[in-house]
PDB file of C-alpha atoms in Angstrom:
ATOM      1  CA  MET A  31     -13.440   7.164  12.103  1.00 68.00           C
ATOM      2  CA  ASN A  32     -13.708   3.678  13.564  1.00 88.00           C
ATOM      3  CA  LYS A  33     -11.690   3.884  16.814  1.00 92.00           C
ATOM      4  CA  LEU A  34     -11.340   0.104  17.086  1.00 95.00           C
ATOM      5  CA  GLN A  35      -9.837  -0.032  13.620  1.00 97.00           C
ATOM      6  CA  LEU A  36      -7.548   2.922  14.373  1.00 97.00           C
ATOM      7  CA  GLU A  37      -6.202   1.273  17.523  1.00 97.00           C
ATOM      8  CA  ARG A  38      -5.650  -1.955  15.627  1.00 97.00           C
ATOM      9  CA  MET A  39      -3.672  -0.215  12.904  1.00 98.00           C
ATOM     10  CA  LYS A  40      -1.669   1.772  15.424  1.00 97.00           C
ATOM     11  CA  ASN A  41      -0.767  -0.975  17.884  1.00 96.00           C
ATOM     12  CA  ASP A  42      -1.211  -4.515  16.544  1.00 97.00           C
ATOM     13  CA  ASN A  43       1.449  -6.707  14.969  1.00 97.00           C
ATOM     14  CA  GLY A  44       1.213  -7.533  11.292  1.00 98.00           C
ATOM     15  CA  PHE A  45       1.579  -5.927   7.886  1.00 98.00           C
ATOM     16  CA  ILE A  46      -0.507  -4.492   5.047  1.00 98.00           C
ATOM     17  CA  ALA A  47      -1.179  -6.561   1.941  1.00 97.00           C
ATOM     18  CA  ALA A  48      -1.151  -4.470  -1.246  1.00 95.00           C
ATOM     19  CA  LEU A  49      -3.789  -5.883  -3.602  1.00 94.00           C
ATOM     20  CA  ASP A  50      -4.317  -2.669  -5.542  1.00 90.00           C
ATOM     21  CA  GLN A  51      -2.777  -3.231  -8.979  1.00 74.00           C
ATOM     22  CA  SER A  52      -4.640  -0.862 -11.309  1.00 71.00           C
ATOM     23  CA  GLY A  53      -5.194  -0.752 -15.072  1.00 62.00           C
ATOM     24  CA  GLY A  54      -1.569  -0.215 -16.037  1.00 73.00           C
ATOM     25  CA  SER A  55      -0.037  -2.842 -13.760  1.00 79.00           C
ATOM     26  CA  THR A  56      -2.818  -5.453 -13.926  1.00 88.00           C
ATOM     27  CA  PRO A  57      -1.600  -7.266 -17.087  1.00 91.00           C
ATOM     28  CA  LYS A  58       1.836  -7.734 -15.515  1.00 88.00           C
ATOM     29  CA  ALA A  59       0.333  -8.961 -12.241  1.00 89.00           C
ATOM     30  CA  LEU A  60      -1.836 -11.459 -14.128  1.00 94.00           C
ATOM     31  CA  ALA A  61       1.125 -12.618 -16.239  1.00 93.00           C
ATOM     32  CA  ILE A  62       3.172 -13.323 -13.118  1.00 92.00           C
ATOM     33  CA  TYR A  63       0.154 -15.253 -11.808  1.00 96.00           C
ATOM     34  CA  GLY A  64       0.172 -17.352 -14.986  1.00 96.00           C
ATOM     35  CA  ILE A  65      -2.584 -15.647 -16.994  1.00 97.00           C
ATOM     36  CA  SER A  66      -1.409 -14.256 -20.348  1.00 95.00           C
ATOM     37  CA  LYS A  67      -2.999 -11.392 -22.298  1.00 94.00           C
ATOM     38  CA  GLU A  68      -4.472 -13.949 -24.680  1.00 96.00           C
ATOM     39  CA  ALA A  69      -6.729 -15.171 -21.856  1.00 96.00           C
ATOM     40  CA  TYR A  70      -8.898 -12.041 -21.859  1.00 96.00           C
ATOM     41  CA  ALA A  71     -10.509 -10.024 -24.651  1.00 96.00           C
ATOM     42  CA  ASP A  72     -10.982  -6.654 -22.963  1.00 94.00           C
ATOM     43  CA  ASP A  73     -10.565  -4.688 -19.742  1.00 91.00           C
ATOM     44  CA  ALA A  74     -13.790  -6.071 -18.263  1.00 92.00           C
ATOM     45  CA  GLU A  75     -12.534  -9.645 -18.563  1.00 95.00           C
ATOM     46  CA  MET A  76      -9.094  -8.598 -17.310  1.00 94.00           C
ATOM     47  CA  PHE A  77     -10.529  -6.997 -14.164  1.00 92.00           C
ATOM     48  CA  GLU A  78     -12.741 -10.028 -13.561  1.00 94.00           C
ATOM     49  CA  LEU A  79      -9.690 -12.284 -13.688  1.00 95.00           C
ATOM     50  CA  VAL A  80      -7.654 -10.090 -11.341  1.00 93.00           C
ATOM     51  CA  HIS A  81     -10.608  -9.907  -8.930  1.00 94.00           C
ATOM     52  CA  ASP A  82     -10.698 -13.705  -8.947  1.00 96.00           C
ATOM     53  CA  MET A  83      -6.997 -13.695  -8.050  1.00 96.00           C
ATOM     54  CA  ARG A  84      -7.492 -11.182  -5.244  1.00 96.00           C
ATOM     55  CA  SER A  85     -10.542 -13.039  -3.948  1.00 97.00           C
ATOM     56  CA  ARG A  86      -8.551 -16.266  -3.878  1.00 98.00           C
ATOM     57  CA  ILE A  87      -5.909 -14.535  -1.773  1.00 98.00           C
ATOM     58  CA  MET A  88      -8.430 -12.927   0.593  1.00 98.00           C
ATOM     59  CA  LYS A  89     -10.399 -16.144   1.065  1.00 98.00           C
ATOM     60  CA  SER A  90      -7.302 -18.277   1.696  1.00 98.00           C
ATOM     61  CA  PRO A  91      -6.996 -19.659   5.245  1.00 98.00           C
ATOM     62  CA  ALA A  92      -3.455 -18.239   5.182  1.00 98.00           C
ATOM     63  CA  PHE A  93      -4.825 -14.689   4.910  1.00 98.00           C
ATOM     64  CA  THR A  94      -5.591 -13.965   8.556  1.00 97.00           C
ATOM     65  CA  LYS A  95      -5.894 -11.020  10.937  1.00 98.00           C
ATOM     66  CA  GLU A  96      -3.214 -12.537  13.159  1.00 98.00           C
ATOM     67  CA  ARG A  97      -0.595 -11.603  10.565  1.00 98.00           C
ATOM     68  CA  ILE A  98      -2.295  -9.064   8.287  1.00 98.00           C
ATOM     69  CA  LEU A  99      -3.502  -5.685   9.559  1.00 98.00           C
ATOM     70  CA  GLY A 100      -4.958  -4.304   6.359  1.00 98.00           C
ATOM     71  CA  ALA A 101      -5.355  -4.775   2.628  1.00 98.00           C
ATOM     72  CA  ILE A 102      -5.142  -2.056  -0.033  1.00 97.00           C
ATOM     73  CA  LEU A 103      -7.839  -2.361  -2.678  1.00 97.00           C
ATOM     74  CA  PHE A 104      -8.285  -1.011  -6.184  1.00 92.00           C
ATOM     75  CA  GLU A 105     -11.510   0.997  -6.682  1.00 93.00           C
ATOM     76  CA  LYS A 106     -13.112  -1.749  -8.791  1.00 91.00           C
ATOM     77  CA  THR A 107     -12.296  -4.245  -6.049  1.00 94.00           C
ATOM     78  CA  MET A 108     -14.054  -2.040  -3.494  1.00 96.00           C
ATOM     79  CA  ASP A 109     -17.207  -2.223  -5.604  1.00 96.00           C
ATOM     80  CA  SER A 110     -16.899  -5.980  -6.208  1.00 96.00           C
ATOM     81  CA  LYS A 111     -17.975  -8.741  -3.850  1.00 97.00           C
ATOM     82  CA  VAL A 112     -16.267 -11.658  -2.134  1.00 97.00           C
ATOM     83  CA  ASP A 113     -18.581 -14.441  -0.970  1.00 97.00           C
ATOM     84  CA  GLY A 114     -21.585 -12.177  -1.414  1.00 97.00           C
ATOM     85  CA  LYS A 115     -20.160  -9.242   0.588  1.00 98.00           C
ATOM     86  CA  TYR A 116     -18.539  -6.079  -0.701  1.00 98.00           C
ATOM     87  CA  SER A 117     -14.776  -6.546  -0.457  1.00 98.00           C
ATOM     88  CA  ALA A 118     -14.298  -4.143   2.463  1.00 98.00           C
ATOM     89  CA  ASP A 119     -17.075  -5.785   4.461  1.00 98.00           C
ATOM     90  CA  TYR A 120     -15.663  -9.228   3.735  1.00 98.00           C
ATOM     91  CA  LEU A 121     -12.217  -8.129   4.895  1.00 98.00           C
ATOM     92  CA  TRP A 122     -13.400  -6.544   8.153  1.00 98.00           C
ATOM     93  CA  GLU A 123     -16.444  -8.616   9.103  1.00 97.00           C
ATOM     94  CA  THR A 124     -15.161 -12.021   7.999  1.00 98.00           C
ATOM     95  CA  LYS A 125     -11.413 -11.619   8.359  1.00 98.00           C
ATOM     96  CA  GLY A 126     -10.866  -8.758  10.829  1.00 97.00           C
ATOM     97  CA  ILE A 127      -8.591  -7.000   8.303  1.00 98.00           C
ATOM     98  CA  LEU A 128      -8.767  -3.241   7.651  1.00 98.00           C
ATOM     99  CA  PRO A 129      -9.825  -2.217   4.119  1.00 98.00           C
ATOM    100  CA  ILE A 130      -7.811   0.583   2.472  1.00 98.00           C
ATOM    101  CA  LEU A 131      -8.561   2.183  -0.912  1.00 98.00           C
ATOM    102  CA  LYS A 132      -6.101   3.288  -3.588  1.00 97.00           C
ATOM    103  CA  VAL A 133      -7.378   6.712  -4.687  1.00 97.00           C
ATOM    104  CA  ASP A 134      -4.744   8.069  -7.066  1.00 96.00           C
ATOM    105  CA  LYS A 135      -5.327   7.984 -10.823  1.00 94.00           C
ATOM    106  CA  GLY A 136      -1.765   7.356 -11.932  1.00 94.00           C
ATOM    107  CA  LEU A 137       1.257   9.532 -12.608  1.00 96.00           C
ATOM    108  CA  LEU A 138       2.073  12.610 -14.635  1.00 98.00           C
ATOM    109  CA  ASP A 139       5.112  12.702 -16.919  1.00 98.00           C
ATOM    110  CA  LEU A 140       8.550  13.182 -15.371  1.00 98.00           C
ATOM    111  CA  GLU A 141       9.337  16.763 -14.327  1.00 98.00           C
ATOM    112  CA  ASN A 142      12.108  17.955 -12.012  1.00 98.00           C
ATOM    113  CA  GLY A 143      13.126  14.331 -11.486  1.00 98.00           C
ATOM    114  CA  VAL A 144       9.734  13.208 -10.150  1.00 98.00           C
ATOM    115  CA  GLN A 145       6.324  12.040 -11.263  1.00 98.00           C
ATOM    116  CA  LEU A 146       3.510  13.821  -9.470  1.00 98.00           C
ATOM    117  CA  MET A 147       0.054  12.298  -9.241  1.00 98.00           C
ATOM    118  CA  LYS A 148      -2.476  13.083 -11.917  1.00 98.00           C
ATOM    119  CA  PRO A 149      -5.423  15.162 -10.688  1.00 97.00           C
ATOM    120  CA  ILE A 150      -7.995  13.112  -8.765  1.00 97.00           C
ATOM    121  CA  PRO A 151     -11.359  14.200 -10.164  1.00 94.00           C
ATOM    122  CA  ASN A 152     -14.412  13.968  -7.912  1.00 95.00           C
ATOM    123  CA  LEU A 153     -12.247  13.133  -4.877  1.00 98.00           C
ATOM    124  CA  ASP A 154     -14.918  14.312  -2.446  1.00 97.00           C
ATOM    125  CA  ALA A 155     -17.512  12.010  -4.024  1.00 98.00           C
ATOM    126  CA  LEU A 156     -15.038   9.113  -3.996  1.00 98.00           C
ATOM    127  CA  LEU A 157     -14.359   9.626  -0.276  1.00 98.00           C
ATOM    128  CA  ILE A 158     -18.094   9.672   0.476  1.00 98.00           C
ATOM    129  CA  HIS A 159     -18.486   6.448  -1.510  1.00 98.00           C
ATOM    130  CA  ALA A 160     -15.490   4.907   0.288  1.00 98.00           C
ATOM    131  CA  LYS A 161     -17.111   5.630   3.664  1.00 97.00           C
ATOM    132  CA  GLU A 162     -20.355   4.075   2.419  1.00 97.00           C
ATOM    133  CA  ARG A 163     -18.308   0.965   1.544  1.00 98.00           C
ATOM    134  CA  HIS A 164     -16.762   1.019   5.068  1.00 98.00           C
ATOM    135  CA  ILE A 165     -13.217   1.838   3.983  1.00 98.00           C
ATOM    136  CA  PHE A 166     -10.753   2.668   6.788  1.00 98.00           C
ATOM    137  CA  GLY A 167      -8.107   4.615   4.883  1.00 98.00           C
ATOM    138  CA  THR A 168      -6.664   5.499   1.494  1.00 98.00           C
ATOM    139  CA  LYS A 169      -3.393   5.243  -0.393  1.00 98.00           C
ATOM    140  CA  MET A 170      -1.896   7.404  -3.147  1.00 98.00           C
ATOM    141  CA  ARG A 171       1.439   7.059  -4.923  1.00 97.00           C
ATOM    142  CA  SER A 172       3.976   9.437  -6.469  1.00 98.00           C
ATOM    143  CA  VAL A 173       7.452   8.476  -7.718  1.00 98.00           C
ATOM    144  CA  ILE A 174      10.869  10.066  -7.167  1.00 98.00           C
ATOM    145  CA  LYS A 175      13.523   9.275  -9.777  1.00 98.00           C
ATOM    146  CA  GLU A 176      16.182  11.889  -8.994  1.00 98.00           C
ATOM    147  CA  ALA A 177      17.497  13.642  -5.871  1.00 98.00           C
ATOM    148  CA  ASN A 178      15.911  16.898  -7.011  1.00 98.00           C
ATOM    149  CA  GLU A 179      14.899  19.195  -4.139  1.00 98.00           C
ATOM    150  CA  ILE A 180      12.318  21.098  -6.189  1.00 98.00           C
ATOM    151  CA  GLY A 181      10.670  17.916  -7.454  1.00 98.00           C
ATOM    152  CA  ILE A 182      10.641  16.156  -4.087  1.00 98.00           C
ATOM    153  CA  LYS A 183       9.176  19.222  -2.373  1.00 98.00           C
ATOM    154  CA  ALA A 184       6.446  19.322  -5.039  1.00 98.00           C
ATOM    155  CA  ILE A 185       5.610  15.673  -4.357  1.00 98.00           C
ATOM    156  CA  ILE A 186       5.339  16.174  -0.612  1.00 98.00           C
ATOM    157  CA  ASP A 187       3.349  19.387  -1.068  1.00 98.00           C
ATOM    158  CA  GLN A 188       0.855  17.487  -3.224  1.00 98.00           C
ATOM    159  CA  GLN A 189       0.701  14.429  -0.963  1.00 98.00           C
ATOM    160  CA  PHE A 190       0.031  16.514   2.158  1.00 98.00           C
ATOM    161  CA  GLU A 191      -2.472  18.807   0.439  1.00 98.00           C
ATOM    162  CA  ILE A 192      -4.619  15.859  -0.659  1.00 98.00           C
ATOM    163  CA  GLY A 193      -3.895  13.927   2.532  1.00 98.00           C
ATOM    164  CA  LYS A 194      -5.416  16.729   4.638  1.00 98.00           C
ATOM    165  CA  VAL A 195      -8.610  16.568   2.562  1.00 98.00           C
ATOM    166  CA  ILE A 196      -8.811  12.798   3.087  1.00 98.00           C
ATOM    167  CA  ALA A 197      -8.164  13.081   6.831  1.00 98.00           C
ATOM    168  CA  ALA A 198     -10.841  15.784   7.133  1.00 97.00           C
ATOM    169  CA  ALA A 199     -13.288  13.335   5.531  1.00 97.00           C
ATOM    170  CA  GLY A 200     -12.656  10.870   8.377  1.00 97.00           C
ATOM    171  CA  LEU A 201     -10.308   8.463   6.619  1.00 98.00           C
ATOM    172  CA  VAL A 202      -6.625   7.800   7.322  1.00 98.00           C
ATOM    173  CA  PRO A 203      -4.494   8.668   4.267  1.00 98.00           C
ATOM    174  CA  ILE A 204      -1.389   6.681   3.400  1.00 98.00           C
ATOM    175  CA  LEU A 205       1.041   9.040   1.653  1.00 98.00           C
ATOM    176  CA  GLU A 206       3.330   7.129  -0.715  1.00 98.00           C
ATOM    177  CA  PRO A 207       6.223   9.154  -2.180  1.00 98.00           C
ATOM    178  CA  GLU A 208       8.029   6.133  -3.653  1.00 98.00           C
ATOM    179  CA  ILE A 209      11.758   6.393  -4.375  1.00 98.00           C
ATOM    180  CA  ASP A 210      12.788   4.371  -7.426  1.00 98.00           C
ATOM    181  CA  ILE A 211      15.189   1.685  -6.143  1.00 97.00           C
ATOM    182  CA  HIS A 212      17.184   1.850  -9.404  1.00 96.00           C
ATOM    183  CA  MET A 213      18.092   5.542  -9.197  1.00 95.00           C
ATOM    184  CA  LYS A 214      21.775   6.395  -8.840  1.00 92.00           C
ATOM    185  CA  ASP A 215      21.437   8.885  -5.977  1.00 95.00           C
ATOM    186  CA  LYS A 216      18.873   7.030  -3.863  1.00 97.00           C
ATOM    187  CA  LYS A 217      20.532   7.922  -0.543  1.00 97.00           C
ATOM    188  CA  ALA A 218      20.562  11.625  -1.375  1.00 98.00           C
ATOM    189  CA  ALA A 219      16.897  11.469  -2.348  1.00 98.00           C
ATOM    190  CA  GLU A 220      16.058   9.780   0.956  1.00 98.00           C
ATOM    191  CA  VAL A 221      17.712  12.601   2.910  1.00 98.00           C
ATOM    192  CA  ILE A 222      15.724  15.262   1.032  1.00 98.00           C
ATOM    193  CA  LEU A 223      12.505  13.266   1.334  1.00 98.00           C
ATOM    194  CA  LYS A 224      12.792  12.732   5.081  1.00 98.00           C
ATOM    195  CA  GLN A 225      13.477  16.416   5.725  1.00 98.00           C
ATOM    196  CA  GLU A 226      10.480  17.484   3.612  1.00 98.00           C
ATOM    197  CA  ILE A 227       8.190  15.027   5.401  1.00 98.00           C
ATOM    198  CA  LEU A 228       9.327  16.173   8.849  1.00 98.00           C
ATOM    199  CA  GLU A 229       8.820  19.834   7.895  1.00 98.00           C
ATOM    200  CA  HIS A 230       5.330  19.144   6.547  1.00 98.00           C
ATOM    201  CA  LEU A 231       4.365  17.120   9.633  1.00 98.00           C
ATOM    202  CA  LYS A 232       4.873  20.324  11.654  1.00 98.00           C
ATOM    203  CA  THR A 233       1.933  21.866   9.772  1.00 96.00           C
ATOM    204  CA  LEU A 234      -0.608  19.250  10.891  1.00 98.00           C
ATOM    205  CA  ASP A 235      -3.129  19.760  13.674  1.00 97.00           C
ATOM    206  CA  ALA A 236      -2.860  17.270  16.522  1.00 95.00           C
ATOM    207  CA  ASN A 237      -5.998  15.437  15.362  1.00 95.00           C
ATOM    208  CA  CYS A 238      -4.851  15.081  11.737  1.00 98.00           C
ATOM    209  CA  LEU A 239      -3.561  11.524  11.429  1.00 98.00           C
ATOM    210  CA  VAL A 240      -1.609  10.154   8.473  1.00 98.00           C
ATOM    211  CA  MET A 241       0.397   7.108   7.460  1.00 98.00           C
ATOM    212  CA  PHE A 242       3.379   6.730   5.133  1.00 98.00           C
ATOM    213  CA  LYS A 243       4.367   4.095   2.637  1.00 98.00           C
ATOM    214  CA  LEU A 244       8.073   4.500   1.890  1.00 98.00           C
ATOM    215  CA  THR A 245      10.681   2.676  -0.134  1.00 97.00           C
ATOM    216  CA  LEU A 246      12.961   0.505   2.003  1.00 97.00           C
ATOM    217  CA  PRO A 247      15.865   2.829   2.912  1.00 96.00           C
ATOM    218  CA  ASP A 248      19.565   2.214   2.298  1.00 95.00           C
ATOM    219  CA  ALA A 249      20.468   3.254   5.864  1.00 96.00           C
ATOM    220  CA  ASP A 250      18.955   1.086   8.597  1.00 96.00           C
ATOM    221  CA  ASN A 251      16.361   2.753  10.853  1.00 96.00           C
ATOM    222  CA  PHE A 252      16.512   5.855   8.652  1.00 98.00           C
ATOM    223  CA  TYR A 253      12.839   6.784   9.063  1.00 98.00           C
ATOM    224  CA  GLU A 254      12.701   6.406  12.876  1.00 98.00           C
ATOM    225  CA  GLU A 255      11.690  10.066  13.441  1.00 98.00           C
ATOM    226  CA  ILE A 256       8.756   9.702  11.055  1.00 98.00           C
ATOM    227  CA  ILE A 257       7.674   6.374  12.552  1.00 98.00           C
ATOM    228  CA  LYS A 258       7.616   7.874  16.070  1.00 97.00           C
ATOM    229  CA  HIS A 259       5.898  11.154  15.137  1.00 98.00           C
ATOM    230  CA  PRO A 260       2.611  11.688  17.049  1.00 98.00           C
ATOM    231  CA  ASN A 261       0.644  12.452  13.859  1.00 98.00           C
ATOM    232  CA  VAL A 262       1.779   9.216  12.194  1.00 98.00           C
ATOM    233  CA  VAL A 263      -0.422   6.177  12.815  1.00 98.00           C
ATOM    234  CA  ARG A 264       1.954   3.743  11.107  1.00 98.00           C
ATOM    235  CA  THR A 265       4.792   3.749   8.596  1.00 98.00           C
ATOM    236  CA  VAL A 266       4.957   0.908   6.101  1.00 98.00           C
ATOM    237  CA  ALA A 267       7.464  -0.106   3.465  1.00 97.00           C
ATOM    238  CA  LEU A 268       6.993  -0.974  -0.187  1.00 96.00           C
ATOM    239  CA  SER A 269       9.111  -3.662  -1.809  1.00 89.00           C
ATOM    240  CA  GLY A 270       9.610  -1.535  -4.931  1.00 91.00           C
ATOM    241  CA  GLY A 271      10.977  -4.307  -7.113  1.00 88.00           C
ATOM    242  CA  TYR A 272      13.194  -6.017  -4.550  1.00 92.00           C
ATOM    243  CA  SER A 273      12.619  -9.765  -4.287  1.00 91.00           C
ATOM    244  CA  ARG A 274      10.720 -11.018  -1.245  1.00 93.00           C
ATOM    245  CA  LYS A 275      13.952 -12.338   0.281  1.00 95.00           C
ATOM    246  CA  GLU A 276      15.796  -9.043  -0.136  1.00 95.00           C
ATOM    247  CA  SER A 277      12.750  -7.019   0.951  1.00 95.00           C
ATOM    248  CA  ASN A 278      12.402  -9.059   4.127  1.00 96.00           C
ATOM    249  CA  GLU A 279      16.103  -8.758   4.921  1.00 97.00           C
ATOM    250  CA  LYS A 280      16.008  -4.977   4.543  1.00 96.00           C
ATOM    251  CA  LEU A 281      12.737  -4.677   6.467  1.00 97.00           C
ATOM    252  CA  ALA A 282      14.021  -6.727   9.410  1.00 97.00           C
ATOM    253  CA  ARG A 283      16.823  -4.178   9.888  1.00 96.00           C
ATOM    254  CA  ASN A 284      14.284  -1.359  10.373  1.00 97.00           C
ATOM    255  CA  PRO A 285      12.505  -1.684  13.749  1.00 94.00           C
ATOM    256  CA  LYS A 286       8.825  -0.596  13.826  1.00 95.00           C
ATOM    257  CA  LEU A 287       8.709  -0.327  10.027  1.00 98.00           C
ATOM    258  CA  ILE A 288       6.205  -2.863   8.683  1.00 98.00           C
ATOM    259  CA  ALA A 289       5.606  -4.234   5.208  1.00 97.00           C
ATOM    260  CA  SER A 290       3.083  -3.226   2.597  1.00 97.00           C
ATOM    261  CA  PHE A 291       4.195  -5.523  -0.189  1.00 93.00           C
ATOM    262  CA  SER A 292       2.506  -6.302  -3.495  1.00 89.00           C
ATOM    263  CA  ARG A 293       4.784  -8.220  -5.863  1.00 86.00           C
ATOM    264  CA  ALA A 294       6.815  -9.602  -2.971  1.00 89.00           C
ATOM    265  CA  LEU A 295       3.613 -10.868  -1.340  1.00 93.00           C
ATOM    266  CA  THR A 296       2.272 -12.701  -4.401  1.00 92.00           C
ATOM    267  CA  GLU A 297       5.645 -14.012  -5.582  1.00 91.00           C
ATOM    268  CA  GLY A 298       5.292 -17.705  -6.415  1.00 95.00           C
ATOM    269  CA  LEU A 299       1.493 -17.805  -6.648  1.00 97.00           C
ATOM    270  CA  ASN A 300       0.038 -19.324  -9.821  1.00 98.00           C
ATOM    271  CA  VAL A 301      -3.456 -19.781 -11.200  1.00 97.00           C
ATOM    272  CA  LYS A 302      -2.729 -23.465 -11.945  1.00 98.00           C
ATOM    273  CA  GLN A 303      -1.810 -24.335  -8.372  1.00 98.00           C
ATOM    274  CA  SER A 304      -4.189 -26.532  -6.408  1.00 98.00           C
ATOM    275  CA  GLU A 305      -5.827 -24.896  -3.402  1.00 98.00           C
ATOM    276  CA  ALA A 306      -3.421 -26.721  -1.113  1.00 98.00           C
ATOM    277  CA  GLU A 307      -0.386 -25.620  -3.140  1.00 98.00           C
ATOM    278  CA  PHE A 308      -1.657 -22.052  -3.364  1.00 98.00           C
ATOM    279  CA  ASP A 309      -2.429 -21.821   0.357  1.00 98.00           C
ATOM    280  CA  THR A 310       0.936 -23.308   1.309  1.00 98.00           C
ATOM    281  CA  MET A 311       2.840 -20.856  -0.902  1.00 98.00           C
ATOM    282  CA  LEU A 312       0.802 -17.890   0.368  1.00 98.00           C
ATOM    283  CA  ASP A 313       1.233 -19.017   3.971  1.00 98.00           C
ATOM    284  CA  GLU A 314       5.026 -19.181   3.581  1.00 97.00           C
ATOM    285  CA  SER A 315       5.059 -15.743   1.950  1.00 97.00           C
ATOM    286  CA  ILE A 316       2.850 -14.165   4.629  1.00 97.00           C
ATOM    287  CA  GLN A 317       4.824 -15.731   7.478  1.00 98.00           C
ATOM    288  CA  SER A 318       8.161 -14.511   6.129  1.00 97.00           C
ATOM    289  CA  ILE A 319       6.859 -10.972   5.644  1.00 97.00           C
ATOM    290  CA  TYR A 320       5.191 -10.999   9.077  1.00 98.00           C
ATOM    291  CA  ASP A 321       8.396 -12.169  10.744  1.00 97.00           C
ATOM    292  CA  ALA A 322      10.348  -9.337   9.092  1.00 97.00           C
ATOM    293  CA  SER A 323       7.662  -6.815  10.083  1.00 97.00           C
ATOM    294  CA  ILE A 324       7.734  -7.577  13.823  1.00 94.00           C
ATOM    295  CA  LYS A 325      11.495  -7.514  14.324  1.00 84.00           C
TER     296      LYS A 325
END
């Protein structure tokens, strides 16, 4: 593990940019950016277009280490280049931003009120490849849709089981048990989730370091115990469908919780914007999210 990168993630101000839309969410991300499905003939063209979008964001003068700690990448992005460098090398060597890899392969069908992750085939080989590409950490997402104790325990069991494998490989895993913001009993689910996380953290060796990416909670400062836990490098928040304005307002009421926004980060960006317009919009977005992350 790169100790300089670890200290930066643990102690520096800033937030994590989520640029990891995968196959299922890519068409929607491109549509919001102003590129319709008619603009590409197949998946190869689609991924090329979304890489162009991500590259434009990464190369923008607004995208700086002073405000952004890390960026989460899709696997195809990790193996693509920005200005002649592999994406992770461009982020760290050119920008001073930590590269993080999305490793999950999507979600299983709903069971016990939750969607577990699909199996991750060849995880060991992927982690070796990620280290070859100079990746700092990983991210994997599950979804909670009901306050179901059995389902939530199953999600945390799975997240920690795979997280320990990733940590043993020398990477820092971000565990993301997302709570659907539209569910009726969100507060109850948050209580169950926090208790499960705290119980599972007791099982970790002192040198096993993890991060969490959690839905913005209804109760302010709700995840303080997790944020302060010695095994937790950093806890970040997902926007989960909230607008950037609402996400920032909620985030600012949670000290030490920092952002890891995707849709809220790219809100307002459009393929037809001039470079000046694009950079100005991205700069305003990044500044607002940064301000909310350091309060």
